[in-house]
């Protein structure tokens, strides 16, 4: 299975320019087309909102003629590649607005996941997702989805793995330094592939503390190997081959199985 992680540097609010920038990055991809493309959290809007109104104004809907430009971009990319595409964008439903990830396959919208665990000021602009934690059937086995800060709630990765996810598409806007190393443990303890797409660059808006995004988009194997990792400052297109079936083996050593040895009766 061929995976591409996109690491871009969006300028806040310049959705059309940011989408053109990602399209330019994707021109450099090798043949054959990828089976899965993962793009960062809020990859075309930018991250550092300063009001709920701003989040509402940049949010997109899927309804009829009002389907927004980021949705159209993801839809078109998935039609062109014939594969899966997962990317983050703000989504509006009625008077609610979510930090979401859209999942397309072959030009069709398959799912929208609304981020469950909002980080810092996001709590002021966005509504929390209400689940379920998504696991999507693909021709390569099940794909889990989580967004950025969700990773620091180990229950999320564990739930996705228990639901059968072999690989997890993980759009992020990481600013904290320990994400790239931390995800190695998430991959190992669940024996799944972790596919994390981050952005680079800086944002300083509206008197909020400036944010520097740490890039380092990466593919981690169920055994904890970093199969590919991008730089912490440059835009990148990270291509990687994975064998999702490796995630079916939940042993960490010959007689030690992370799933069989669980004791859920002790955990509540
Ligand atoms: C984050 O959840 N964007 C850190």
Short mmCIF file of C-alpha atoms and ligand atoms in Angstrom, two decimals:
data_model
loop_
_atom_site.label_atom_id
_atom_site.label_comp_id
_atom_site.label_asym_id
_atom_site.label_seq_id
_atom_site.Cartn_x
_atom_site.Cartn_y
_atom_site.Cartn_z
CA UNK A 1 0.00 0.00 0.00
CA UNK A 2 1.46 3.33 -1.08
CA UNK A 3 0.93 6.23 1.33
CA UNK A 4 1.69 9.93 0.86
CA UNK A 5 1.79 12.41 3.74
CA UNK A 6 1.56 16.07 2.72
CA UNK A 7 3.45 18.61 4.87
CA UNK A 8 2.50 22.15 3.82
CA UNK A 9 2.83 25.70 5.16
CA UNK A 10 -0.59 27.38 4.88
CA UNK A 11 -1.11 31.12 5.27
CA UNK A 12 -4.06 31.81 7.55
CA UNK A 13 -7.35 32.32 5.70
CA UNK A 14 -5.85 32.11 2.18
CA UNK A 15 -7.71 28.94 1.29
CA UNK A 16 -7.39 29.15 -2.51
CA UNK A 17 -3.63 29.88 -2.34
CA UNK A 18 -3.10 27.11 0.18
CA UNK A 19 -4.94 24.58 -1.97
CA UNK A 20 -2.86 25.62 -5.01
CA UNK A 21 0.27 25.16 -2.90
CA UNK A 22 -0.72 21.60 -1.97
CA UNK A 23 -1.59 20.85 -5.61
CA UNK A 24 1.91 22.05 -6.59
CA UNK A 25 3.52 19.81 -3.94
CA UNK A 26 1.53 16.84 -5.21
CA UNK A 27 2.83 17.35 -8.77
CA UNK A 28 6.16 15.90 -7.56
CA UNK A 29 4.63 12.56 -6.58
CA UNK A 30 6.02 9.41 -8.14
CA UNK A 31 4.11 6.79 -10.13
CA UNK A 32 1.94 4.88 -9.41
CA UNK A 33 -0.72 6.98 -7.73
CA UNK A 34 -0.96 6.66 -3.95
CA UNK A 35 -3.54 4.43 -2.27
CA UNK A 36 -3.84 6.93 0.57
CA UNK A 37 -2.99 10.64 0.92
CA UNK A 38 -3.08 12.20 4.39
CA UNK A 39 -3.06 16.00 4.75
CA UNK A 40 -2.64 18.00 7.99
CA UNK A 41 -5.30 19.30 10.35
CA UNK A 42 -6.92 22.53 9.00
CA UNK A 43 -4.45 22.31 6.10
CA UNK A 44 -6.12 24.94 3.88
CA UNK A 45 -7.69 27.34 6.41
CA UNK A 46 -4.78 27.73 8.80
CA UNK A 47 -5.03 26.98 12.51
CA UNK A 48 -4.85 30.05 14.69
CA UNK A 49 -8.41 31.37 14.72
CA UNK A 50 -9.12 34.35 16.94
CA UNK A 51 -12.91 34.10 17.22
CA UNK A 52 -15.74 31.65 16.78
CA UNK A 53 -17.10 33.88 14.02
CA UNK A 54 -13.84 33.50 12.11
CA UNK A 55 -14.05 29.71 12.46
CA UNK A 56 -17.68 29.82 11.28
CA UNK A 57 -16.79 32.04 8.31
CA UNK A 58 -13.95 29.77 7.11
CA UNK A 59 -15.88 26.57 7.82
CA UNK A 60 -17.28 24.59 4.93
CA UNK A 61 -20.40 22.54 4.44
CA UNK A 62 -21.10 19.53 2.27
CA UNK A 63 -24.55 20.66 1.32
CA UNK A 64 -25.43 21.06 -2.35
CA UNK A 65 -24.02 24.07 -4.15
CA UNK A 66 -22.46 25.36 -0.96
CA UNK A 67 -19.90 22.53 -0.77
CA UNK A 68 -16.70 24.41 0.02
CA UNK A 69 -13.38 24.60 -1.86
CA UNK A 70 -11.46 22.28 0.48
CA UNK A 71 -14.11 19.58 0.14
CA UNK A 72 -13.98 19.98 -3.64
CA UNK A 73 -10.17 19.77 -3.60
CA UNK A 74 -10.17 16.55 -1.55
CA UNK A 75 -12.92 15.05 -3.69
CA UNK A 76 -11.05 15.88 -6.92
CA UNK A 77 -7.74 14.54 -5.59
CA UNK A 78 -9.37 11.25 -4.59
CA UNK A 79 -11.02 10.97 -8.01
CA UNK A 80 -7.69 11.66 -9.77
CA UNK A 81 -5.75 9.09 -7.71
CA UNK A 82 -8.62 6.62 -7.44
CA UNK A 83 -7.56 6.13 -3.81
CA UNK A 84 -8.26 7.34 -0.28
CA UNK A 85 -7.72 10.93 0.86
CA UNK A 86 -7.95 12.20 4.44
CA UNK A 87 -7.57 15.92 5.20
CA UNK A 88 -8.49 18.39 7.93
CA UNK A 89 -10.85 21.35 7.57
CA UNK A 90 -13.35 23.37 9.62
CA UNK A 91 -16.91 22.09 9.07
CA UNK A 92 -20.15 23.92 9.82
CA UNK A 93 -23.45 22.21 10.65
CA UNK A 94 -26.21 24.64 11.56
CA UNK A 95 -24.93 26.83 14.37
CA UNK A 96 -22.16 24.39 15.27
CA UNK A 97 -18.62 24.33 13.92
CA UNK A 98 -16.12 21.48 14.16
CA UNK A 99 -12.41 20.85 13.60
CA UNK A 100 -12.89 17.89 11.29
CA UNK A 101 -11.25 15.43 8.92
CA UNK A 102 -12.96 14.47 5.68
CA UNK A 103 -12.44 11.04 4.16
CA UNK A 104 -12.87 10.60 0.39
CA UNK A 105 -12.41 7.58 -1.82
CA UNK A 106 -12.46 7.64 -5.61
CA UNK A 107 -14.35 10.94 -5.66
CA UNK A 108 -16.93 9.98 -3.00
CA UNK A 109 -17.26 11.41 0.50
CA UNK A 110 -17.06 8.42 2.87
CA UNK A 111 -16.98 10.01 6.31
CA UNK A 112 -16.38 13.17 8.31
CA UNK A 113 -14.80 12.87 11.75
CA UNK A 114 -15.16 15.79 14.17
CA UNK A 115 -12.18 16.15 16.54
CA UNK A 116 -13.07 14.83 19.98
CA UNK A 117 -10.36 16.38 22.16
CA UNK A 118 -9.89 20.06 21.38
CA UNK A 119 -6.57 21.72 22.27
CA UNK A 120 -6.22 25.08 24.06
CA UNK A 121 -8.00 27.98 22.29
CA UNK A 122 -9.76 25.53 19.94
CA UNK A 123 -12.11 24.99 22.89
CA UNK A 124 -13.28 28.58 22.45
CA UNK A 125 -13.96 28.40 18.70
CA UNK A 126 -15.03 24.84 18.00
CA UNK A 127 -17.61 22.37 19.23
CA UNK A 128 -16.38 18.95 20.40
CA UNK A 129 -17.10 15.94 18.25
CA UNK A 130 -19.47 13.44 19.79
CA UNK A 131 -18.15 10.29 18.12
CA UNK A 132 -18.10 7.54 17.24
CA UNK A 133 -14.35 7.15 16.81
CA UNK A 134 -14.19 6.21 13.11
CA UNK A 135 -12.84 3.03 11.64
CA UNK A 136 -13.40 2.76 7.90
CA UNK A 137 -13.38 -0.40 5.82
CA UNK A 138 -10.84 -0.16 2.95
CA UNK A 139 -9.41 -2.69 0.51
CA UNK A 140 -6.25 -2.65 2.70
CA UNK A 141 -8.09 -3.40 5.95
CA UNK A 142 -9.59 -0.99 8.43
CA UNK A 143 -8.39 2.62 8.67
CA UNK A 144 -8.80 4.59 11.90
CA UNK A 145 -8.93 8.39 12.00
CA UNK A 146 -7.92 10.74 14.81
CA UNK A 147 -6.96 14.41 14.82
CA UNK A 148 -3.89 15.86 16.53
CA UNK A 149 -4.44 16.19 20.32
CA UNK A 150 -6.63 13.04 20.27
CA UNK A 151 -3.32 11.13 20.30
CA UNK A 152 -2.58 12.21 23.89
CA UNK A 153 -5.72 10.39 25.01
CA UNK A 154 -4.41 6.83 24.64
CA UNK A 155 -7.98 5.55 24.77
CA UNK A 156 -8.51 6.89 21.24
CA UNK A 157 -5.73 4.90 19.56
CA UNK A 158 -6.59 1.87 21.66
CA UNK A 159 -10.27 2.08 20.71
CA UNK A 160 -9.38 2.39 17.02
CA UNK A 161 -7.04 -0.62 17.30
CA UNK A 162 -9.61 -2.70 19.20
CA UNK A 163 -12.11 -1.89 16.47
CA UNK A 164 -9.67 -3.47 14.03
CA UNK A 165 -7.77 -0.50 12.55
CA UNK A 166 -4.55 -1.63 10.88
CA UNK A 167 -3.43 1.93 10.18
CA UNK A 168 -4.44 5.31 11.56
CA UNK A 169 -4.60 8.48 9.45
CA UNK A 170 -3.64 11.31 11.81
CA UNK A 171 -3.88 14.91 10.55
CA UNK A 172 -2.13 17.23 13.02
CA UNK A 173 -0.93 20.77 13.65
CA UNK A 174 1.73 19.84 16.19
CA UNK A 175 3.40 22.56 18.20
CA UNK A 176 4.48 20.53 21.25
CA UNK A 177 7.93 18.94 20.81
CA UNK A 178 7.21 15.39 21.96
CA UNK A 179 4.60 14.38 19.38
CA UNK A 180 6.91 12.65 16.88
CA UNK A 181 8.59 10.49 19.54
CA UNK A 182 5.34 9.94 21.46
CA UNK A 183 3.62 8.47 18.44
CA UNK A 184 6.18 5.67 18.35
CA UNK A 185 4.71 4.38 21.61
CA UNK A 186 1.13 4.73 20.31
CA UNK A 187 2.10 2.61 17.31
CA UNK A 188 3.92 0.00 19.41
CA UNK A 189 1.33 -0.41 22.16
CA UNK A 190 -1.43 -0.91 19.59
CA UNK A 191 0.67 -2.64 16.91
CA UNK A 192 -0.73 -0.39 14.16
CA UNK A 193 0.79 1.92 11.54
CA UNK A 194 0.58 5.57 12.56
CA UNK A 195 0.43 8.01 9.62
CA UNK A 196 0.84 11.54 10.98
CA UNK A 197 0.73 14.55 8.63
CA UNK A 198 1.82 17.87 10.18
CA UNK A 199 2.37 21.37 8.80
CA UNK A 200 5.36 23.71 9.13
CA UNK A 201 5.66 27.48 9.50
CA UNK A 202 4.50 30.04 12.07
CA UNK A 203 1.32 31.87 12.93
CA UNK A 204 0.93 34.89 15.22
CA UNK A 205 -2.56 36.31 15.18
CA UNK A 206 -4.75 38.56 17.27
CA UNK A 207 -2.43 38.87 20.25
CA UNK A 208 -2.47 35.09 20.86
CA UNK A 209 0.89 33.51 21.71
CA UNK A 210 2.72 32.80 18.40
CA UNK A 211 2.72 29.20 17.25
CA UNK A 212 5.56 27.38 15.48
CA UNK A 213 4.56 24.12 13.85
CA UNK A 214 7.16 21.39 14.08
CA UNK A 215 6.65 19.43 10.85
CA UNK A 216 8.23 15.99 11.27
CA UNK A 217 5.35 14.26 9.52
CA UNK A 218 6.01 10.57 9.81
CA UNK A 219 5.08 6.97 9.18
CA UNK A 220 5.65 4.65 12.15
CA UNK A 221 5.37 0.86 11.87
CA UNK A 222 3.62 -1.42 14.40
CA UNK A 223 7.09 -2.35 15.66
CA UNK A 224 8.01 1.28 16.29
CA UNK A 225 10.29 1.87 13.30
CA UNK A 226 10.18 5.34 11.75
CA UNK A 227 9.71 4.32 8.12
CA UNK A 228 9.75 7.94 6.91
CA UNK A 229 10.01 11.33 8.61
CA UNK A 230 9.97 14.82 7.06
CA UNK A 231 12.03 17.82 8.19
CA UNK A 232 10.81 20.14 10.96
CA UNK A 233 10.88 23.29 8.81
CA UNK A 234 10.28 22.53 5.11
CA UNK A 235 7.24 21.64 3.09
CA UNK A 236 7.41 18.02 1.97
CA UNK A 237 5.72 15.15 0.25
CA UNK A 238 6.54 12.02 2.21
CA UNK A 239 6.02 8.78 0.27
CA UNK A 240 6.10 5.39 1.95
CA UNK A 241 5.12 1.77 1.26
CA UNK A 242 3.45 -0.10 4.11
CA UNK A 243 2.14 -3.64 4.55
CA UNK A 244 -1.04 -3.16 6.63
CA UNK A 245 -1.34 -6.93 7.36
CA UNK A 246 1.68 -6.62 9.72
CA UNK A 247 -0.71 -4.87 12.12
CA UNK A 248 -2.68 -8.10 12.64
CA UNK A 249 0.09 -9.49 14.85
CA UNK A 250 -0.43 -8.03 18.33
CA UNK A 251 2.57 -9.73 19.96
CA UNK A 252 5.48 -7.65 21.21
CA UNK A 253 7.55 -10.77 21.98
CA UNK A 254 6.95 -14.50 21.47
CA UNK A 255 4.63 -15.00 24.45
CA UNK A 256 3.46 -11.43 25.02
CA UNK A 257 0.35 -10.24 23.25
CA UNK A 258 -0.97 -6.74 23.86
CA UNK A 259 -4.55 -7.67 23.09
CA UNK A 260 -4.84 -11.13 24.65
CA UNK A 261 -3.22 -9.95 27.89
CA UNK A 262 -5.51 -6.97 28.43
CA UNK A 263 -7.45 -7.01 31.72
CA UNK A 264 -10.36 -4.66 31.00
CA UNK A 265 -12.13 -5.77 34.19
CA UNK A 266 -9.38 -3.92 36.14
CA UNK A 267 -9.39 -0.74 34.08
CA UNK A 268 -12.66 0.99 34.92
C1 LIG B 1 -3.52 20.23 18.32
O1 LIG B 1 -4.38 19.45 18.73
N1 LIG B 1 -3.69 20.91 17.20
C2 LIG B 1 -2.28 20.43 19.08
#
